mmCIF file of C-alpha atoms in Angstrom:
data_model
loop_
_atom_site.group_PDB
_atom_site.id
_atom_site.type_symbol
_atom_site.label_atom_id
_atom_site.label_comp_id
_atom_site.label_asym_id
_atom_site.label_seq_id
_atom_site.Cartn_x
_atom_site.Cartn_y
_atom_site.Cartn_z
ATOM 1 C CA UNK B 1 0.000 0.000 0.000
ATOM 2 C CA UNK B 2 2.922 2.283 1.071
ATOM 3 C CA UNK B 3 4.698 1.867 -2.638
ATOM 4 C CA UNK B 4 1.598 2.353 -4.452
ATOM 5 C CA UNK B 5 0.759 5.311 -2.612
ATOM 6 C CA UNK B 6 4.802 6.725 -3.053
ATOM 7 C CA UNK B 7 3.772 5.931 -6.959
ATOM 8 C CA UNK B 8 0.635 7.606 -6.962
ATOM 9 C CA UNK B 9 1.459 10.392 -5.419
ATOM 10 C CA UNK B 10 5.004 10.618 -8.300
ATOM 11 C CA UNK B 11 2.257 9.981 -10.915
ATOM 12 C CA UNK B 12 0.446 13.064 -9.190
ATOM 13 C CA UNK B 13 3.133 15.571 -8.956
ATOM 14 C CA UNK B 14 4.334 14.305 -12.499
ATOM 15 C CA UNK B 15 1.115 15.725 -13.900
ATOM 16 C CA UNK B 16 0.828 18.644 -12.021
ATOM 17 C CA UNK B 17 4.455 19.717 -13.551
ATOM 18 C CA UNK B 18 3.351 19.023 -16.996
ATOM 19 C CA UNK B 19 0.440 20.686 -16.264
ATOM 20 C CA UNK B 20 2.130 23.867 -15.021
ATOM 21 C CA UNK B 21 4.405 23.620 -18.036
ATOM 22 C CA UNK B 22 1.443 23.273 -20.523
ATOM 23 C CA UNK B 23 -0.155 26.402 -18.471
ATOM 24 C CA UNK B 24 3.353 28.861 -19.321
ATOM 25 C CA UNK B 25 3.536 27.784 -22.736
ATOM 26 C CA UNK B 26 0.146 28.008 -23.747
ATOM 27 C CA UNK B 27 0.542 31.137 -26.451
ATOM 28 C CA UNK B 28 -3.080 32.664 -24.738
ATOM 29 C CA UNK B 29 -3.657 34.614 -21.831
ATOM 30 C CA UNK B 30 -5.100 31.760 -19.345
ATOM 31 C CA UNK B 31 -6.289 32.711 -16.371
ATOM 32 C CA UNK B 32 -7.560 30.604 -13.473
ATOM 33 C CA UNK B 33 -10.046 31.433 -11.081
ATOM 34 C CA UNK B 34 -12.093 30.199 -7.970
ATOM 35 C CA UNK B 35 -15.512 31.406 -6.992
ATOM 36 C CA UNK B 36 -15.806 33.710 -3.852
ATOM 37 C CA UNK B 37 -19.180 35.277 -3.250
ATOM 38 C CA UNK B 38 -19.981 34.873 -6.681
ATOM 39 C CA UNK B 39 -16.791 36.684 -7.412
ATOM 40 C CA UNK B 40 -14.322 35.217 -9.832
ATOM 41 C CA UNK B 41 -11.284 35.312 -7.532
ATOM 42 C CA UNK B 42 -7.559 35.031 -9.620
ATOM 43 C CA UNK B 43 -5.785 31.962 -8.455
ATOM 44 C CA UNK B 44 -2.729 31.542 -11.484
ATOM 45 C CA UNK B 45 -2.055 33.729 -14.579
ATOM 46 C CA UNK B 46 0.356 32.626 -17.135
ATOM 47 C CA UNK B 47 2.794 34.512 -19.093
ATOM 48 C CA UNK B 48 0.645 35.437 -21.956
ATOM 49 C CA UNK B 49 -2.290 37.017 -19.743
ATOM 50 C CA UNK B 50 0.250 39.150 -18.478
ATOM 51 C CA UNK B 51 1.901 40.131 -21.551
ATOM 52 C CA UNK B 52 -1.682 40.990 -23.657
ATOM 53 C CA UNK B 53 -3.613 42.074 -20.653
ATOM 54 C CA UNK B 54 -1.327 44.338 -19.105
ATOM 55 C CA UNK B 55 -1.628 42.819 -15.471
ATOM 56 C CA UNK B 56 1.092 41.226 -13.602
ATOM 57 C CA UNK B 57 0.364 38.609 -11.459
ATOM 58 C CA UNK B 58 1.606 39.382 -8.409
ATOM 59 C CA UNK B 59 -1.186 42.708 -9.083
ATOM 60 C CA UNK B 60 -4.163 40.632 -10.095
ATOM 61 C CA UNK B 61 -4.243 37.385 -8.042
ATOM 62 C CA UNK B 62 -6.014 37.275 -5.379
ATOM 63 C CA UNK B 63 -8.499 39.872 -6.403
ATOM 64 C CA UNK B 64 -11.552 39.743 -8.449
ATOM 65 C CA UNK B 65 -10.656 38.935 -12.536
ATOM 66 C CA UNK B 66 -14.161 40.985 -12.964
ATOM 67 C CA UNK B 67 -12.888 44.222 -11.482
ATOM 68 C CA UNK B 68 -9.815 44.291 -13.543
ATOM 69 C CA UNK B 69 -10.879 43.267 -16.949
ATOM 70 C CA UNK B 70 -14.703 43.854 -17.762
ATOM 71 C CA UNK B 71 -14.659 46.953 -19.129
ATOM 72 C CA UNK B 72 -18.217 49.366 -18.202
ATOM 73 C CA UNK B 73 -21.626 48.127 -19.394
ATOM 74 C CA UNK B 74 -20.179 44.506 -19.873
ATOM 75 C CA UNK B 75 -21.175 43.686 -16.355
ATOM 76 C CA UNK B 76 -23.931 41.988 -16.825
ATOM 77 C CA UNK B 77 -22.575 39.801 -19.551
ATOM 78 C CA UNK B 78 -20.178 39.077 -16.914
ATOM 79 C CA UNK B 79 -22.079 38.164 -14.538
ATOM 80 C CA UNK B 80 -24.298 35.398 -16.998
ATOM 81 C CA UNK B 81 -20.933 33.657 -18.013
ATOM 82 C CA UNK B 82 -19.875 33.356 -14.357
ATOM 83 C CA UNK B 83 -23.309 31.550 -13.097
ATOM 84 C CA UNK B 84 -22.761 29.598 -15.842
ATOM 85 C CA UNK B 85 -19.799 28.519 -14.942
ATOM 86 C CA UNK B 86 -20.817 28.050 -11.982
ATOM 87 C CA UNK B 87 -23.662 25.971 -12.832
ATOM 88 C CA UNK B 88 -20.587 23.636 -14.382
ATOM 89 C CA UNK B 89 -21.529 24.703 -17.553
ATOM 90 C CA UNK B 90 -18.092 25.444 -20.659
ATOM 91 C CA UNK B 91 -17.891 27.723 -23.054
ATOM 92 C CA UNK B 92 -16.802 26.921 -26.191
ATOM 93 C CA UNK B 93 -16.317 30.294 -28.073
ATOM 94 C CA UNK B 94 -17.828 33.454 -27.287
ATOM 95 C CA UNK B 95 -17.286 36.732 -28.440
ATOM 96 C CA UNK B 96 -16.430 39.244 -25.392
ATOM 97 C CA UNK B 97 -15.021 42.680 -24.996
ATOM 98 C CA UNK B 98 -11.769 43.041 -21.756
ATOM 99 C CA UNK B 99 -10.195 45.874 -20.863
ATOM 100 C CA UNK B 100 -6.495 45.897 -20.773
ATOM 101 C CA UNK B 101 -3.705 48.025 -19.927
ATOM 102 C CA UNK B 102 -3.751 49.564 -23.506
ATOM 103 C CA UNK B 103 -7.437 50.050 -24.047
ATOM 104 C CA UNK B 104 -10.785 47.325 -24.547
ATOM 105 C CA UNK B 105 -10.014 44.436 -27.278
ATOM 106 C CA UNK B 106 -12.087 41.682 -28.515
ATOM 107 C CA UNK B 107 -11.378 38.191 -27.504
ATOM 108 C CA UNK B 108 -13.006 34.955 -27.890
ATOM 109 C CA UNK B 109 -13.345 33.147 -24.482
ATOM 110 C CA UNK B 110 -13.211 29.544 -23.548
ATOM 111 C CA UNK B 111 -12.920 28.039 -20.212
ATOM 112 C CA UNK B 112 -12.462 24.720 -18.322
ATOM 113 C CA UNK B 113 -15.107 24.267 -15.507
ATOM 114 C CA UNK B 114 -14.703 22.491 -12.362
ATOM 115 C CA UNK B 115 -17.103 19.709 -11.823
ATOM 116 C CA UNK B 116 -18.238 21.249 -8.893
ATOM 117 C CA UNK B 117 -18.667 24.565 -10.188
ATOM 118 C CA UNK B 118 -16.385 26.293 -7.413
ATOM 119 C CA UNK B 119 -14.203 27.625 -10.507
ATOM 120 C CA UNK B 120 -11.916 26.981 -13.565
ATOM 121 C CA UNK B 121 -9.894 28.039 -16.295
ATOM 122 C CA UNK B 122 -10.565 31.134 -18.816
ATOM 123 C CA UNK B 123 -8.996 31.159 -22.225
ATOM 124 C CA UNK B 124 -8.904 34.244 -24.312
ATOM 125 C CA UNK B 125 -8.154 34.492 -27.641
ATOM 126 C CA UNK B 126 -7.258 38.013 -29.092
ATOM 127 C CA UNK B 127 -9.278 38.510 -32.610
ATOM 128 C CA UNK B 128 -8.897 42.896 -32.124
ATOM 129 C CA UNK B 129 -7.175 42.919 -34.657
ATOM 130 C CA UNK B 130 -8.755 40.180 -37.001
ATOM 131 C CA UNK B 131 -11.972 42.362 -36.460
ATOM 132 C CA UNK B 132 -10.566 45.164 -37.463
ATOM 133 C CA UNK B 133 -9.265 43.590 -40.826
ATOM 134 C CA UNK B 134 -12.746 42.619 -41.362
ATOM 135 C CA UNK B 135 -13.815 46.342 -41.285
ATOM 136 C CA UNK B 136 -11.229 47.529 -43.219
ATOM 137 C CA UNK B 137 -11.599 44.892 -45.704
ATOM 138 C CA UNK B 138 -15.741 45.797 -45.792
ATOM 139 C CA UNK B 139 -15.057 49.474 -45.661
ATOM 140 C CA UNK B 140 -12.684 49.478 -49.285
ATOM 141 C CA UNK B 141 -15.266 46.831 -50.736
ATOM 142 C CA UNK B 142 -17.976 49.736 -49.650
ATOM 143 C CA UNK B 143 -15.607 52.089 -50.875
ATOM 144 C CA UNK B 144 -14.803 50.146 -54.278
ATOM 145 C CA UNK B 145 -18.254 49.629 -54.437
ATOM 146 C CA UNK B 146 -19.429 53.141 -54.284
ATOM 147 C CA UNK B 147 -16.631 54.175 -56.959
ATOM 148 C CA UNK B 148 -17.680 51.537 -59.737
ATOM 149 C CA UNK B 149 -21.588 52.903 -59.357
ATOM 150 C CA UNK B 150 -20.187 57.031 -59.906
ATOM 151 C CA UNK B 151 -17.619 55.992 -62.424
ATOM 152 C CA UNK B 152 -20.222 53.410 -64.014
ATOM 153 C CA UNK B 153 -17.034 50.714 -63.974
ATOM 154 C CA UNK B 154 -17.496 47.323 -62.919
ATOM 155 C CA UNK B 155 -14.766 44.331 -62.412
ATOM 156 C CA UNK B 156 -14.518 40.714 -63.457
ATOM 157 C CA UNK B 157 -12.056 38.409 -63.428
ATOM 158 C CA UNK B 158 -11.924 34.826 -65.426
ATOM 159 C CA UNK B 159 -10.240 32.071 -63.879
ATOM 160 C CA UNK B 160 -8.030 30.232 -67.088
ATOM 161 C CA UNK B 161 -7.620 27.334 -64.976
ATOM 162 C CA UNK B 162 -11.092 26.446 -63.349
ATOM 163 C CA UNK B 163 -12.703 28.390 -66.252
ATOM 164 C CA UNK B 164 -14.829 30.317 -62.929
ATOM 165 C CA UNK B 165 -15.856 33.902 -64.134
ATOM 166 C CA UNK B 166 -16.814 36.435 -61.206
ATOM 167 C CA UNK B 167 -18.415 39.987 -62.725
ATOM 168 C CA UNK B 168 -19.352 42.520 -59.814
ATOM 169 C CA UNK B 169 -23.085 43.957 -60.090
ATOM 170 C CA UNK B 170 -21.425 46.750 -61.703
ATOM 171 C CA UNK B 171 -20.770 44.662 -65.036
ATOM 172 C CA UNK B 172 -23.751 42.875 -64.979
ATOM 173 C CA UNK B 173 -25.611 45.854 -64.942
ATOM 174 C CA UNK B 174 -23.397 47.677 -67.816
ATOM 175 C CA UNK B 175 -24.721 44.538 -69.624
ATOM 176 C CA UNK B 176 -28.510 45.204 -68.733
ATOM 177 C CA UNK B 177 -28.354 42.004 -66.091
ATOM 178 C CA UNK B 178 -29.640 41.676 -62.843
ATOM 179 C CA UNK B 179 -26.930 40.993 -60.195
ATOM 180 C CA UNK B 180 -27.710 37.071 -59.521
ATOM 181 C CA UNK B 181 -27.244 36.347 -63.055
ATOM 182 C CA UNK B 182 -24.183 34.349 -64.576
ATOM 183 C CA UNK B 183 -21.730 35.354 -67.477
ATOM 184 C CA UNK B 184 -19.037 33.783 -69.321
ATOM 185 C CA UNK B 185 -16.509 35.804 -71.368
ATOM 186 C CA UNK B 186 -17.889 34.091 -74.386
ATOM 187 C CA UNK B 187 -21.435 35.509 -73.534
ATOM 188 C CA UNK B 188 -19.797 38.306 -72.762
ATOM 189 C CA UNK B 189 -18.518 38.825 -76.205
ATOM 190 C CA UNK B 190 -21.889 38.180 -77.617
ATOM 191 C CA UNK B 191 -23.155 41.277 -76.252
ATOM 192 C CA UNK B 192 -20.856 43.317 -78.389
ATOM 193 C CA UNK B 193 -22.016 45.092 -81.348
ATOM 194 C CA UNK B 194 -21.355 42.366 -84.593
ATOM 195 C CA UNK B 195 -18.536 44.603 -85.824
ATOM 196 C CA UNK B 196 -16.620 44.806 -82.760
ATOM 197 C CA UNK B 197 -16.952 41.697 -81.919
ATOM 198 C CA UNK B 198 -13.840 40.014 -83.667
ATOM 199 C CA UNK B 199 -11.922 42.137 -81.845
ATOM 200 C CA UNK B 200 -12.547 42.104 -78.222
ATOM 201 C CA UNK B 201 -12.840 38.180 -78.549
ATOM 202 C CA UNK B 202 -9.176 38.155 -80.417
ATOM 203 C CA UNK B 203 -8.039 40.716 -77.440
ATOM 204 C CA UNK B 204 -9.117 38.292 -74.878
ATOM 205 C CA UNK B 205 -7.994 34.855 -76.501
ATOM 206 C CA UNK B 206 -4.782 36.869 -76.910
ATOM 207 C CA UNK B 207 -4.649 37.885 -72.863
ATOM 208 C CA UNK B 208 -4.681 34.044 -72.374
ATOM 209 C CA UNK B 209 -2.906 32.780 -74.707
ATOM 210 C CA UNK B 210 0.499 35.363 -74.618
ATOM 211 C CA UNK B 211 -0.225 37.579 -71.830
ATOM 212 C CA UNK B 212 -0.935 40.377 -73.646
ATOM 213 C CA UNK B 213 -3.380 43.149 -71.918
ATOM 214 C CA UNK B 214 -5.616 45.825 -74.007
ATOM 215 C CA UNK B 215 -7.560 48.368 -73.542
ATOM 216 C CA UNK B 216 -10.526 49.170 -76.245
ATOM 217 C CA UNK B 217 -13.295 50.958 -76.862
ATOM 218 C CA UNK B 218 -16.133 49.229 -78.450
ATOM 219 C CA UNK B 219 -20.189 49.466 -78.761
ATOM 220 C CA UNK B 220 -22.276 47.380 -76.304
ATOM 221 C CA UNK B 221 -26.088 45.921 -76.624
ATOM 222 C CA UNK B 222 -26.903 45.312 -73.751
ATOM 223 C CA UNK B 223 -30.281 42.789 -72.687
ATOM 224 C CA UNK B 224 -32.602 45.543 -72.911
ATOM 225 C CA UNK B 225 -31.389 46.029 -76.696
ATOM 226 C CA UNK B 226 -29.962 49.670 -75.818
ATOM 227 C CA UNK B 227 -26.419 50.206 -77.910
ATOM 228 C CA UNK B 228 -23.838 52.352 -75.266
ATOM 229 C CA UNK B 229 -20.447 52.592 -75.888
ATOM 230 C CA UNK B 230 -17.849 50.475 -72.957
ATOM 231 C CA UNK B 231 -14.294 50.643 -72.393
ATOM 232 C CA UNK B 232 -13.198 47.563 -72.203
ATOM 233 C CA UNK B 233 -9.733 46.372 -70.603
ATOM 234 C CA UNK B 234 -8.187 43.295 -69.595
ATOM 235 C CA UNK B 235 -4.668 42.571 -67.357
ATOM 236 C CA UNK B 236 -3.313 38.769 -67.115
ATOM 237 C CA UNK B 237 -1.954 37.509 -64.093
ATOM 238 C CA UNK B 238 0.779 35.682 -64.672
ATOM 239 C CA UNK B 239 2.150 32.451 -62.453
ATOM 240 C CA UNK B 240 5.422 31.160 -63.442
ATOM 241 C CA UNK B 241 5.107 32.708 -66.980
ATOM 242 C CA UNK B 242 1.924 30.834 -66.877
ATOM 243 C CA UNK B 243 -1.584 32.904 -67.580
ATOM 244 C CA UNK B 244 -3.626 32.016 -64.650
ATOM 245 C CA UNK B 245 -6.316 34.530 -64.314
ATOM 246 C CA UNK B 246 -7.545 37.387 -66.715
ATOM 247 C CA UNK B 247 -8.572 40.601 -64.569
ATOM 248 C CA UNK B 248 -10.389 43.616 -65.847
ATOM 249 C CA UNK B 249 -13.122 46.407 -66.102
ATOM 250 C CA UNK B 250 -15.588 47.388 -68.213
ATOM 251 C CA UNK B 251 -16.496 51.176 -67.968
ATOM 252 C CA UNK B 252 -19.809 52.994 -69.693
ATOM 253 C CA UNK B 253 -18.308 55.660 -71.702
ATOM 254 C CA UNK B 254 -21.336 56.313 -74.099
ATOM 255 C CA UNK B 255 -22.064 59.721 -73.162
ATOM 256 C CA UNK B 256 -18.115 60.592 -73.354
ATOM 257 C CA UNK B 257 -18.101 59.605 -76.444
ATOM 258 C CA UNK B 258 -20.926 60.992 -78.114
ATOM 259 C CA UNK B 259 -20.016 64.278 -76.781
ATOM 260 C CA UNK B 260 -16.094 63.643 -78.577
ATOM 261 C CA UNK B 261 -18.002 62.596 -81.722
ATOM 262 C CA UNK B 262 -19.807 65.117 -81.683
ATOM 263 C CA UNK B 263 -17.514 67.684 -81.206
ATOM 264 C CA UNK B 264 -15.594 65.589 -83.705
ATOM 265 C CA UNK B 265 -18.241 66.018 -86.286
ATOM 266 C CA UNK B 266 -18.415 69.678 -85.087
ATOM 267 C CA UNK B 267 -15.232 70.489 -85.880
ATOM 268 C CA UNK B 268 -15.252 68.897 -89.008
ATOM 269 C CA UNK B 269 -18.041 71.039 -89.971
ATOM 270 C CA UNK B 270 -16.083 74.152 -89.450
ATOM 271 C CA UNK B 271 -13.174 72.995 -91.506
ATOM 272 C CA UNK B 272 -15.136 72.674 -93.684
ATOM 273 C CA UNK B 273 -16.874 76.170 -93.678
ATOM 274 C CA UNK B 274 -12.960 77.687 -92.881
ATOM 275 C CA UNK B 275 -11.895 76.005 -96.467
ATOM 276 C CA UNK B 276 -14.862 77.157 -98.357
ATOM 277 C CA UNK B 277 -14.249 80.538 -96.778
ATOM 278 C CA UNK B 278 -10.520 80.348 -97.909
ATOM 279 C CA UNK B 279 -12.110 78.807 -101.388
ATOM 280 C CA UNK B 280 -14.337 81.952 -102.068
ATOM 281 C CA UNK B 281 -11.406 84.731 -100.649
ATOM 282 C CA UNK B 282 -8.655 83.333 -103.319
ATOM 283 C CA UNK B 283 -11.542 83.102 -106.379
ATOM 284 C CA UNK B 284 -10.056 85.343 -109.286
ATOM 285 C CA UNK B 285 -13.284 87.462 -108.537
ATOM 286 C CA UNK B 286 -12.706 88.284 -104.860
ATOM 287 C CA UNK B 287 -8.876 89.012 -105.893
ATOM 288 C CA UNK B 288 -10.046 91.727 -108.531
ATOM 289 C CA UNK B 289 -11.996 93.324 -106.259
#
C-alpha cells in the first residue's frame, strides 16, 4: 500500500508539472479562477495574460478577474458567463469585450469548468485585430463599391484554370443584367455590337494565350437592346510565366463619347466652312476686287 501510494502520489506531482508547463507555454492569456461570493477570484495567470492584458500577477491574483478586466456596461454579460460557470456549464467560443492596460479588445473566451462549479480556467483568444481587418476589408469593398456605381465601372475576373468567371453587379448591370445572373466571357462577347466583336474576342484569346493586356473601346447591346459605348480592358496575371487569371473592367463611356463625336463632327463642320471661306477669298473674282 505504502509503494503504491509513493507511486501515486510521483504519478500526481508528475502531472501537475506538466500541467504547469502546458499552463506557461500556452501562447493565450489563461487565467484561473475560484468562486468567492460569486466573485471570480484570480488563483494563477500565465505569461501570456500578463503580456496581452497588461496585469502582472503578483497585481491581479487574489483579487476579483471581474474588477480588472470587464470593461463598463459589460457587467452583466459578466455576470451570466460566471453563473454559468458556476452551474458547471463550458464555453466553447464566445465573443467578449476586456479591458487591458492599452485600451478594450475583442477576444473569444473559452474556459475549463470544475465539476463542482467552485471555478476553472478562462482562455482568451485576441481577434482585435482580425476584427478590425474585417472592417477595413468591408469598408474598401464599400468604398470600391461606391466608386464603380459614380464611375459606371465594374470588375470581373476569369479564372483560365477552373474556367470560374466572377463579374461585380457593376458589369452585370453595364450589360442590362440583374446581379444574380451568370456570365461567361464568351457571352460576354456576344453582347458586343457584330462589328466589334472580332476584336474584343481576339483581345481576350490573346490575354490568355500570350499575356498580352488591351484596352478598347467598343459598342455594347446590352439585354434591354440599348447600344452604349464600354471601355473595355483586360490585365493577365501571370504564375510562373503561366496565364492564370484574366482581370479587368468594363467602364460605360457612351455619353463621353458621343459628346467627342460630336464635337468631332463639329469640328469637321467648321473645316469645312474655314476652307470654303478660304475657297471663295482666293476666287479670281474676290482678288479683282
Amino acid at each position: 500500500n505504502a509503494v503504491d501510494q509513493a507511486r501515486a502520489e510521483r504519478r500526481l506531482r508528475e502531472e501537475r508539472r506538466r500541467f504547469q508547463l502546458l499552463f506557461e507555454r500556452l501562447t493565450q492569456p489563461t487565467v484561473e479562477v475560484e468562486y468567492e461570493d460569486d466573485e471570480p477570484i484570480v488563483r494563477r495567470v500565465n505569461p501570456a495574460f500578463e503580456e496581452v492584458f497588461g496585469y502582472e500577477a503578483s497585481e491581479i491574483v487574489g483579487d476579483s478577474l471581474d474588477a480588472y478586466i470587464v470593461p463598463p456596461g459589460g457587467e452583466e454579460g459578466a455576470s451570466r458567463i460566471n453563473r454559468r460557470v458556476q452551474d458547471g456549464g463550458g464555453l466553447e467560443s464566445v465573443e467578449v469585450v476586456r479591458r487591458t492596460t492599452e485600451g478594450d479588445r475583442e477576444f473569444l473566451l473559452q474556459n475549463a469548468v470544475y465539476d463542482d462549479g467552485t471555478g476553472g480556467f478562462a482562455i482568451y483568444t485576441d481577434v482585435t485585430e482580425r476584427r478590425e481587418r474585417r472592417q477595413t476589408l468591408e469598408r474598401q469593398r464599400e468604398l470600391f463599391r461606391r466608386t464603380q456605381e459614380i464611375a459606371d465601372v465594374g470588375a470581373w475576373q476569369y479564372d483560365v484554370e477552373t474556367g470560374v468567371s466572377t463579374l461585380t453587379d457593376e458589369a452585370l448591370a453595364i450589360h442590362g443584367l440583374d446581379p444574380s445572373a451568370d456570365l461567361t466571357p464568351e457571352q460576354s462577347i456576344e453582347f458586343y455590337h457584330p462589328a466589334d466583336r472580332p476584336e474584343i474576342r481576339e483581345a481576350f484569346e490573346r490575354a490568355q494565350e500570350a499575356g498580352e493586356s488591351y484596352d478598347l473601346e467598343c459598342r455594347l447591346i446590352d439585354a434591354n437592346g440599348d447600344e452604349r459605348w464600354v471601355r473595355a480592358r483586360g490585365d493577365p496575371q501571370l504564375d510562373e510565366d503561366s496565364v492564370t487569371r484574366v482581370r479587368g473592367t468594363i467602364q460605360d463611356v457612351t455619353e463621353r463619347t458621343r459628346r467627342q463625336r460630336a464635337l468631332q463632327r463639329q469640328n469637321e463642320r467648321l473645316d469645312r466652312f474655314v476652307d470654303t471661306v478660304s475657297h471663295d477669298l482666293r476666287s479670281p473674282l474676290n482678288l479683282a476686287r
